[in-house]
């Protein structure tokens, strides 16, 4: 199938790409979210400690993040389609080989490393290509695609539990691996856009409003292949660095609430069946938050970075208030607020990244951002656990997460100020050019 030879269409076949990305999100991130159902089964089978079994998920998460720059680099060198298909094959291999279950080391290598690499090679290009296909509707498209994680996580819990009861944990792994082969089908549907539109995006940023002949000459002389390299130098750009710091602090917080929500519920004397419903509430309101925020961002009423700053502030507020709950109803309400605002944040943060670096460098930025952000995900839960142990109360973990998120919002404010200063500088230069350009033209007319 030939590559599409046009600028980002903001619709049309782009919605096929969005649906494909929606399915990829569900077959990767949602599987990772619900893999905890296999935890006890694997632990009992190998007669290992909980700490040993938990390394499977830890390795998967680590490889998922560490593989993002590699996946982005391969997208730049080849195509998003090729990388997604490769990711689907790796994910299937991880689950199918895990079915053999030779030893714990074998599980680390298969359902840990291979599965994590497969998720990274599928998730990263799926997120990236959606942003390439959309410009004005980018926030809405990203929100719809990311909602696949919530939709599948809501159904995968009971489905995986049924698979384990019917076929055992090994059989369930093999079946899930077969389901993940559908990632390859989604990859085939991700028709690549040619780099010509990326070249035009890059040139439009430097082209003067007058559309002079030198700009047109640039367009004719520069080859799109010039930009088909991974840009590691983004780490030297102040705007990207500020956004990366925000990502680290946000990741330190995002992994904490799901970790301590259930223990906090038990400490309040809430029954196990009611506690399980809190996770369902999280999934539903998360889904709603992503779609509603994507729709609102698509109206372009509020600047994307302002919208993200607002949602982060609301999340931090809900996390600080959540420990005030003293019964199921109040805990469910605060959990709903947290889940909804978390969904709004996920819906818009990729769009903000694209605005910060521009689409020509977006693939590189996404990989680097995922890699840098992973440090927050690794540090956050242990730090929160340490604070909980010191205080002796699960509420302390939520206070820590809320405070860290509030701090991250400060870096978004600094980023916005830097962007505004840069915009004012560009406008000043443009006005100066408009004032000086007419005079040489008049001089040439006099000579003629």
mmCIF file of N, CA, C and O in Angstrom, residues 14 55 87 89 105 108 135 146 165 167 183 311 315 319 356 379:
data_model
loop_
_atom_site.group_PDB
_atom_site.id
_atom_site.type_symbol
_atom_site.label_atom_id
_atom_site.label_comp_id
_atom_site.label_asym_id
_atom_site.label_seq_id
_atom_site.Cartn_x
_atom_site.Cartn_y
_atom_site.Cartn_z
ATOM 1 N N UNK A 14 -6.905 9.028 8.726
ATOM 2 C CA UNK A 14 -6.320 9.220 10.052
ATOM 3 C C UNK A 14 -7.138 8.562 11.148
ATOM 4 O O UNK A 14 -6.583 8.086 12.142
ATOM 5 N N UNK A 55 9.469 -9.198 40.220
ATOM 6 C CA UNK A 55 10.471 -8.741 39.271
ATOM 7 C C UNK A 55 10.009 -8.908 37.820
ATOM 8 O O UNK A 55 10.505 -8.233 36.928
ATOM 9 N N UNK A 87 6.796 -5.115 17.178
ATOM 10 C CA UNK A 87 6.366 -5.129 18.575
ATOM 11 C C UNK A 87 5.320 -6.198 18.843
ATOM 12 O O UNK A 87 5.355 -6.880 19.877
ATOM 13 N N UNK A 89 4.934 -9.033 17.248
ATOM 14 C CA UNK A 89 5.598 -10.342 17.225
ATOM 15 C C UNK A 89 6.385 -10.589 18.509
ATOM 16 O O UNK A 89 6.406 -11.703 19.046
ATOM 17 N N UNK A 105 13.856 -17.535 36.034
ATOM 18 C CA UNK A 105 14.735 -16.794 35.117
ATOM 19 C C UNK A 105 14.127 -16.781 33.723
ATOM 20 O O UNK A 105 14.181 -15.774 33.012
ATOM 21 N N UNK A 108 11.471 -14.194 33.664
ATOM 22 C CA UNK A 108 12.062 -12.854 33.561
ATOM 23 C C UNK A 108 12.392 -12.514 32.106
ATOM 24 O O UNK A 108 12.180 -11.382 31.649
ATOM 25 N N UNK A 135 -3.318 17.486 13.266
ATOM 26 C CA UNK A 135 -2.749 18.752 13.701
ATOM 27 C C UNK A 135 -3.769 19.516 14.550
ATOM 28 O O UNK A 135 -3.634 19.616 15.753
ATOM 29 N N UNK A 146 -5.743 6.876 23.345
ATOM 30 C CA UNK A 146 -5.310 6.490 24.690
ATOM 31 C C UNK A 146 -6.430 5.839 25.488
ATOM 32 O O UNK A 146 -6.177 5.079 26.430
ATOM 33 N N UNK A 165 -8.814 -19.609 35.287
ATOM 34 C CA UNK A 165 -9.621 -20.666 35.912
ATOM 35 C C UNK A 165 -9.904 -21.812 34.952
ATOM 36 O O UNK A 165 -10.032 -22.970 35.378
ATOM 37 N N UNK A 167 -7.978 -22.545 31.901
ATOM 38 C CA UNK A 167 -6.820 -23.123 31.225
ATOM 39 C C UNK A 167 -5.545 -23.077 32.055
ATOM 40 O O UNK A 167 -4.490 -23.503 31.574
ATOM 41 N N UNK A 183 -1.936 -6.986 17.261
ATOM 42 C CA UNK A 183 -1.134 -5.767 17.163
ATOM 43 C C UNK A 183 -0.520 -5.663 15.768
ATOM 44 O O UNK A 183 -0.429 -4.566 15.194
ATOM 45 N N UNK A 311 -5.169 20.661 34.792
ATOM 46 C CA UNK A 311 -5.516 19.285 35.167
ATOM 47 C C UNK A 311 -4.541 18.724 36.205
ATOM 48 O O UNK A 311 -4.956 18.011 37.126
ATOM 49 N N UNK A 315 -5.497 17.328 39.882
ATOM 50 C CA UNK A 315 -5.116 15.998 40.357
ATOM 51 C C UNK A 315 -4.439 16.103 41.720
ATOM 52 O O UNK A 315 -4.742 15.339 42.648
ATOM 53 N N UNK A 319 -5.691 14.382 45.225
ATOM 54 C CA UNK A 319 -4.862 13.441 45.975
ATOM 55 C C UNK A 319 -4.652 13.893 47.416
ATOM 56 O O UNK A 319 -4.600 13.071 48.336
ATOM 57 N N UNK A 356 5.743 21.528 22.113
ATOM 58 C CA UNK A 356 7.031 21.978 22.647
ATOM 59 C C UNK A 356 8.158 21.791 21.636
ATOM 60 O O UNK A 356 8.984 22.691 21.439
ATOM 61 N N UNK A 379 11.489 5.741 41.037
ATOM 62 C CA UNK A 379 11.772 6.336 42.343
ATOM 63 C C UNK A 379 10.505 6.558 43.162
ATOM 64 O O UNK A 379 10.506 6.382 44.385
#
